Coordinates of C-alpha atoms in Angstrom, one line a residue:
M2 CA 93.0 106.8 100.2
G3 CA 92.8 106.1 104.0
G4 CA 94.6 102.9 103.7
L5 CA 95.1 99.7 101.3
L6 CA 91.8 98.1 101.0
E7 CA 91.2 94.4 100.2
R8 CA 95.0 93.7 99.8
A9 CA 95.8 91.9 103.2
A10 CA 96.1 88.6 101.7
E11 CA 98.6 89.6 99.2
L12 CA 100.6 91.6 101.8
E13 CA 100.7 88.3 104.0
V14 CA 102.0 86.2 101.0
L15 CA 104.9 88.8 100.8
R16 CA 105.7 88.5 104.3
S17 CA 105.6 84.9 104.2
A18 CA 108.1 84.8 101.3
V19 CA 110.5 86.9 103.4
R20 CA 110.3 84.6 106.4
G21 CA 111.1 81.8 104.1
A22 CA 114.0 83.8 102.6
R23 CA 115.6 84.3 106.0
E24 CA 115.9 80.4 106.2
C25 CA 117.4 80.3 102.8
R26 CA 114.4 79.2 101.0
G27 CA 114.3 81.9 98.5
S28 CA 111.2 82.4 96.1
V29 CA 109.5 84.3 93.5
V30 CA 106.1 86.3 94.0
V31 CA 104.6 87.5 90.6
I32 CA 101.9 90.2 91.2
A33 CA 99.7 90.5 88.0
G34 CA 96.7 92.8 87.0
E35 CA 95.6 95.3 84.7
M36 CA 96.8 99.1 84.6
G37 CA 95.7 100.7 87.7
I38 CA 94.7 97.7 89.7
G39 CA 97.1 98.5 92.5
K40 CA 100.2 96.5 91.9
S41 CA 102.6 99.2 93.0
G42 CA 100.4 100.2 95.8
V43 CA 100.8 96.6 97.1
V44 CA 104.6 96.8 96.7
R45 CA 104.7 100.3 98.3
A46 CA 102.8 99.2 101.3
F47 CA 105.1 96.2 101.8
V48 CA 108.2 98.2 101.5
R49 CA 107.0 100.7 104.1
E50 CA 106.4 98.0 106.6
T51 CA 109.1 95.5 106.0
E52 CA 112.5 95.5 107.8
A53 CA 114.3 93.5 105.1
R54 CA 116.7 95.1 102.5
V55 CA 114.6 96.0 99.5
L56 CA 116.1 96.9 96.0
V57 CA 113.3 98.1 93.5
G58 CA 113.8 98.8 89.8
H59 CA 111.3 99.7 87.1
C60 CA 111.0 98.8 83.4
D61 CA 110.3 101.5 81.2
D62 CA 107.8 101.6 78.1
L63 CA 110.6 102.7 75.7
V64 CA 111.1 102.2 72.0
T65 CA 114.5 101.2 72.9
P66 CA 114.7 100.0 76.3
R67 CA 117.9 100.5 78.4
A68 CA 119.7 97.3 78.8
F69 CA 119.6 96.3 82.4
G70 CA 117.4 99.2 83.0
A71 CA 115.4 97.9 86.0
L72 CA 118.4 96.3 87.6
R73 CA 120.5 99.7 87.3
D74 CA 117.8 101.6 89.0
A75 CA 117.6 98.7 91.8
V76 CA 121.1 98.7 92.7
K77 CA 122.0 102.3 92.0
G78 CA 124.1 103.8 94.7
T79 CA 124.6 100.5 96.7
G80 CA 128.3 100.1 95.8
G81 CA 127.5 96.1 95.4
P82 CA 128.7 93.6 93.2
L83 CA 125.9 93.9 90.7
E84 CA 126.2 97.7 90.3
S85 CA 129.9 97.1 89.5
A86 CA 129.1 94.3 87.0
L87 CA 126.3 95.8 84.9
D88 CA 128.8 97.2 82.5
T89 CA 130.8 93.8 82.4
A90 CA 130.1 90.4 81.2
D91 CA 129.8 89.2 84.7
V92 CA 126.2 90.2 85.4
F93 CA 125.0 86.7 86.0
G94 CA 127.4 85.9 88.9
A95 CA 127.0 89.3 90.2
V96 CA 123.3 89.0 90.6
L97 CA 123.7 86.0 92.8
A98 CA 126.5 87.6 94.7
E99 CA 124.3 90.7 95.2
L100 CA 121.4 88.5 96.6
A101 CA 123.7 86.3 99.0
T102 CA 122.6 88.5 101.8
P103 CA 118.8 88.5 102.8
T104 CA 117.3 90.8 100.0
V105 CA 114.0 91.4 98.2
L106 CA 114.5 92.5 94.7
V107 CA 111.4 94.0 93.1
I108 CA 111.1 94.5 89.4
E109 CA 108.1 96.5 88.3
D110 CA 106.4 96.4 84.8
L111 CA 108.1 93.2 83.7
Q112 CA 106.2 93.4 80.4
W113 CA 108.3 96.3 79.3
A114 CA 111.7 94.7 80.4
D115 CA 114.6 94.6 78.0
D116 CA 115.9 91.3 76.8
A117 CA 119.1 91.6 79.0
T118 CA 117.1 92.2 82.1
L119 CA 115.0 89.3 81.3
D120 CA 117.8 86.8 80.7
V121 CA 119.1 87.7 84.1
L122 CA 116.0 87.3 85.9
G123 CA 115.4 83.9 84.3
Y124 CA 118.9 82.9 85.2
L125 CA 118.2 84.2 88.9
A126 CA 114.7 82.6 89.2
R127 CA 116.2 79.2 88.3
R128 CA 118.5 79.4 91.3
I129 CA 116.7 81.4 93.8
S130 CA 115.4 78.6 96.1
E131 CA 119.0 78.4 97.5
L132 CA 119.2 82.0 98.0
P133 CA 118.1 84.2 101.2
A134 CA 116.1 86.4 98.6
V135 CA 112.8 87.1 97.1
L136 CA 112.3 88.1 93.6
V137 CA 108.9 90.2 93.3
L138 CA 107.7 90.8 89.8
T139 CA 104.8 92.9 88.8
I140 CA 103.4 92.4 85.3
G141 CA 100.7 94.6 83.6
D142 CA 98.7 94.6 80.3
G143 CA 100.7 94.7 77.2
P144 CA 101.3 92.2 74.2
S145 CA 103.4 89.2 75.7
T146 CA 106.7 88.3 73.8
E147 CA 108.3 85.0 73.3
R148 CA 111.0 86.2 75.6
L149 CA 108.7 87.3 78.5
H150 CA 107.2 83.9 78.2
R151 CA 110.3 82.2 78.6
S152 CA 111.4 84.3 81.5
C153 CA 108.1 83.7 83.2
G154 CA 108.6 80.0 82.5
A155 CA 112.0 80.1 84.3
A156 CA 110.0 81.7 87.2
A157 CA 107.5 79.1 87.3
A158 CA 110.1 76.6 87.5
A159 CA 111.1 78.0 90.8
P160 CA 109.1 78.2 94.1
T161 CA 106.7 80.8 92.8
T162 CA 103.5 82.4 94.1
Q163 CA 101.1 84.1 91.6
L164 CA 99.0 86.8 92.6
Q165 CA 96.3 88.2 90.4
L166 CA 95.0 91.2 91.9
A167 CA 91.1 91.8 91.8
P168 CA 89.3 94.9 91.5
L169 CA 87.9 96.5 94.5
S170 CA 84.3 95.6 95.9
V171 CA 81.4 97.9 95.9
N172 CA 81.8 98.0 99.7
A173 CA 85.5 99.1 99.4
V174 CA 84.6 101.7 96.7
S175 CA 81.8 103.0 99.0
T176 CA 84.3 103.3 101.8
L177 CA 86.5 105.3 99.6
A178 CA 83.6 107.3 98.5
A179 CA 82.5 108.1 101.8
G180 CA 81.9 111.8 102.6
T181 CA 81.7 112.6 98.8
S182 CA 78.7 113.2 96.5
W183 CA 79.4 109.8 94.7
D184 CA 77.2 106.8 95.3
G185 CA 79.5 103.9 95.8
A186 CA 77.7 101.6 93.6
E187 CA 77.7 104.2 90.6
L188 CA 81.3 104.8 91.2
H189 CA 82.0 101.2 91.2
A190 CA 80.1 100.7 88.0
L191 CA 82.0 103.7 86.3
T192 CA 85.5 102.5 87.2
G193 CA 85.1 98.8 87.4
G194 CA 86.6 99.0 90.9
I195 CA 90.0 99.8 89.6
P196 CA 91.8 101.8 92.4
F197 CA 93.5 104.3 90.1
Y198 CA 90.1 105.3 88.4
V199 CA 88.5 105.4 91.8
T200 CA 90.8 107.7 93.4
E201 CA 91.2 109.9 90.3
T202 CA 87.5 110.1 89.8
L203 CA 87.0 111.1 93.5
A204 CA 89.6 113.7 93.2
A205 CA 87.7 115.0 90.1
R206 CA 90.9 114.7 87.9
D207 CA 89.2 113.4 84.7
E208 CA 92.1 115.1 82.9
V209 CA 94.6 112.8 84.6
V210 CA 92.7 109.7 83.6
A211 CA 92.3 110.9 80.0
R212 CA 96.2 111.6 79.9
V213 CA 96.8 107.9 81.1
V214 CA 94.3 106.6 78.8
L215 CA 95.8 108.6 75.9
S216 CA 99.4 107.2 76.7
R217 CA 97.9 103.7 76.4
T218 CA 96.3 104.2 73.1
M219 CA 99.2 106.1 71.5
R220 CA 100.8 102.4 71.6
L221 CA 98.1 101.3 69.2
S222 CA 98.2 101.4 65.4
D223 CA 96.4 104.2 63.6
R224 CA 93.6 102.0 62.6
A225 CA 93.1 100.6 66.2
R226 CA 93.0 104.2 67.5
N227 CA 90.5 105.2 64.9
A228 CA 88.2 102.1 65.8
L229 CA 88.4 102.9 69.4
E230 CA 87.3 106.5 68.8
R231 CA 84.4 105.2 66.7
L232 CA 83.4 102.7 69.7
S233 CA 83.7 105.4 72.3
V234 CA 80.6 107.1 71.2
V235 CA 78.6 103.8 72.0
P236 CA 77.9 103.2 75.9
G237 CA 77.6 99.7 76.9
P238 CA 78.6 96.6 75.0
I239 CA 77.9 96.3 71.2
G240 CA 77.4 93.0 69.4
L241 CA 80.4 91.7 67.1
A242 CA 78.6 91.9 64.1
L243 CA 77.1 95.3 64.6
A244 CA 80.8 96.6 65.5
E245 CA 82.2 95.2 62.3
R246 CA 79.4 97.1 60.5
L247 CA 80.3 100.2 62.2
L248 CA 84.2 99.9 62.0
G249 CA 84.3 98.4 58.6
E250 CA 88.1 97.7 57.6
D251 CA 89.3 99.0 61.0
F252 CA 87.5 96.3 63.0
P253 CA 90.4 93.6 62.7
A254 CA 92.6 96.2 64.4
L255 CA 90.7 96.1 67.6
H256 CA 92.7 92.9 68.6
E257 CA 95.6 95.5 69.7
A258 CA 93.1 97.2 72.2
E259 CA 92.1 93.9 73.5
E260 CA 95.8 92.7 73.9
H261 CA 96.4 96.1 75.9
G262 CA 93.4 95.4 78.2
I263 CA 91.4 98.3 76.9
L264 CA 88.6 96.4 75.3
E265 CA 87.1 93.2 76.1
V266 CA 84.9 90.5 74.4
R267 CA 82.0 89.7 76.7
H268 CA 78.9 87.3 76.3
D269 CA 76.9 90.3 75.1
G270 CA 79.3 91.8 72.6
L271 CA 82.3 94.0 72.6
A272 CA 83.0 96.7 75.3
F273 CA 85.5 99.0 76.7
R274 CA 86.7 97.1 79.9
H275 CA 85.8 100.1 82.0
E276 CA 83.1 102.8 81.3
V277 CA 85.5 105.5 82.7
V278 CA 88.1 104.5 80.1
R279 CA 85.4 104.7 77.3
R280 CA 84.5 108.2 78.6
A281 CA 88.3 109.3 78.6
V282 CA 88.8 108.1 74.9
E283 CA 85.5 109.9 74.0
S284 CA 86.6 113.1 75.7
L285 CA 89.8 113.1 73.6
V286 CA 88.0 112.9 70.2
P287 CA 87.6 116.6 68.6
R288 CA 84.2 118.0 68.8
L289 CA 83.5 118.0 65.1
R290 CA 84.7 114.6 64.6
H291 CA 82.8 113.5 67.6
R292 CA 79.5 115.0 66.0
F293 CA 80.2 112.9 62.7
L294 CA 81.1 109.8 64.7
H295 CA 77.9 110.0 66.8
R296 CA 75.8 110.7 63.7
D297 CA 77.2 107.4 62.1
A298 CA 76.7 105.4 65.3
H299 CA 73.0 106.7 65.5
A300 CA 72.3 106.0 61.9
L301 CA 73.4 102.4 62.3
L302 CA 72.0 101.7 65.7
S303 CA 68.6 103.2 65.0
T304 CA 68.1 100.6 61.8
S305 CA 69.5 97.5 63.7
D306 CA 67.9 95.0 65.8
S307 CA 71.2 94.4 67.6
A308 CA 71.4 97.6 69.5
P309 CA 73.4 97.9 72.6
S310 CA 71.9 96.4 75.8
G311 CA 69.2 98.1 77.7
L312 CA 69.3 100.8 80.2
T313 CA 70.5 100.1 83.5
S314 CA 68.1 100.5 86.7
R315 CA 69.8 103.9 87.3
Q316 CA 69.4 104.9 83.7
N317 CA 65.7 104.1 83.7
D318 CA 65.4 106.3 86.8
V319 CA 66.9 109.1 85.0
L320 CA 64.7 108.6 81.9
A321 CA 61.6 108.5 84.1
L322 CA 62.5 111.8 85.6
L323 CA 63.4 113.3 82.1
A324 CA 59.9 112.5 81.2
E325 CA 58.8 114.7 84.0
G326 CA 60.6 117.5 82.5
L327 CA 63.2 117.8 85.2
T328 CA 66.8 119.3 84.7
N329 CA 69.8 117.4 85.4
A330 CA 70.4 119.5 88.4
E331 CA 66.9 118.7 89.5
I332 CA 67.5 114.9 88.7
A333 CA 70.7 115.0 90.6
D334 CA 68.9 116.4 93.6
R335 CA 66.2 113.8 93.4
L336 CA 68.5 110.9 93.1
V337 CA 71.1 112.3 95.4
L338 CA 73.8 111.9 92.7
S339 CA 76.3 114.5 91.4
V340 CA 75.3 116.6 88.5
R341 CA 78.4 115.3 86.5
T342 CA 77.0 111.8 87.0
V343 CA 73.6 112.6 86.0
D344 CA 75.3 114.1 82.8
H345 CA 76.9 110.8 82.0
H346 CA 73.5 109.1 82.5
V347 CA 71.5 111.3 80.2
S348 CA 74.3 111.0 77.5
A349 CA 74.2 107.2 77.9
V350 CA 70.3 107.2 77.6
L351 CA 70.2 109.2 74.6
T352 CA 72.7 107.0 72.9
K353 CA 71.0 103.7 73.9
L354 CA 67.7 104.9 72.9
G355 CA 69.0 106.1 69.6
V356 CA 67.8 109.5 70.0
T357 CA 69.6 113.0 70.0
S358 CA 67.3 115.1 72.2
R359 CA 65.9 115.1 75.7
R360 CA 62.4 115.5 74.4
Q361 CA 62.8 112.4 72.1
A362 CA 63.7 110.4 75.2
A363 CA 61.0 111.7 77.3
A364 CA 58.6 110.9 74.6
I365 CA 59.7 107.3 74.6
A366 CA 59.3 107.2 78.4
R367 CA 55.7 108.4 78.0
N368 CA 55.0 105.7 75.1
R369 CA 54.6 108.2 72.4
V370 CA 57.1 109.5 69.6
P371 CA 57.1 113.1 68.8
S372 CA 56.3 114.2 65.2
H373 CA 59.7 115.8 65.0
A374 CA 62.8 116.2 66.8
C375 CA 63.9 119.6 68.4

């Protein structure tokens, strides 16, 4: 990536907060957004440019989180009052003493914070307006706990700026894709403009995306993961009623995937939030199981009036060239796309049309149906 794109306004908010802190007008800045949206990227860019003292701690997604885990990371090696107090009962007073000199305290991934850290941060937030300090909190996807809500409520009572990071625009993604075989609009449609997915896709590191997606799905119950795998063979949105028929008793478990930001409910049905995530989940399904799941989905969709939404403009282009008998490589050359992108489009076309072969798809494009599938 040649630089941090479309985040200038967020960086200026952080700079302004530091200027206020120098005048003893402390504040809280909350940077929120889904996994991969670039919260840490904004923090890193700010840390590189600022002359302020910065302490950074990370909350870990652990079954049993470390007490004061992020705070321990932030002050490790400082020799200050907070580092000395973390194993005593005087943590609350020590955090105020630590921030009595101009400081930016960054706590990343607050959604995974342990209860002790949340208590201290809530205590700090209620008093930060009188300190020469900025408290920066990043919050990603994940089920919200009552204690997290309470901590965020304490931050809201302080001078607080909420930054909700937006996905990159098509123009920004096109800038990143310049000089590659990717079409910017196609890459944006695949990744939803999420910086992490954009950069990893450009680097052809599909396995990295798959590992990240796997780590997210492992937080779900067995029934939720099973439901996600079943949905992954269906490109595009699927109606709620149809999804319930496809998933059966596992359907209610999907609320977990929605809470973790993997799925979303749209006006046209249920869908993976990003196509690249759907493909990653699908790639993790064992081949034989994938065959059975595809068969089940095809059987249901082919007899339903509520099939997923129609082909995109690009998929219609691909379908037209399939009808001409072109190979994927020839289609890629004609449309100036990568062969990998065409492979994905062909797979989506077959599923959306409810067919299993290129010949059947081509026949539909020519307005005739073959007497048998090959």
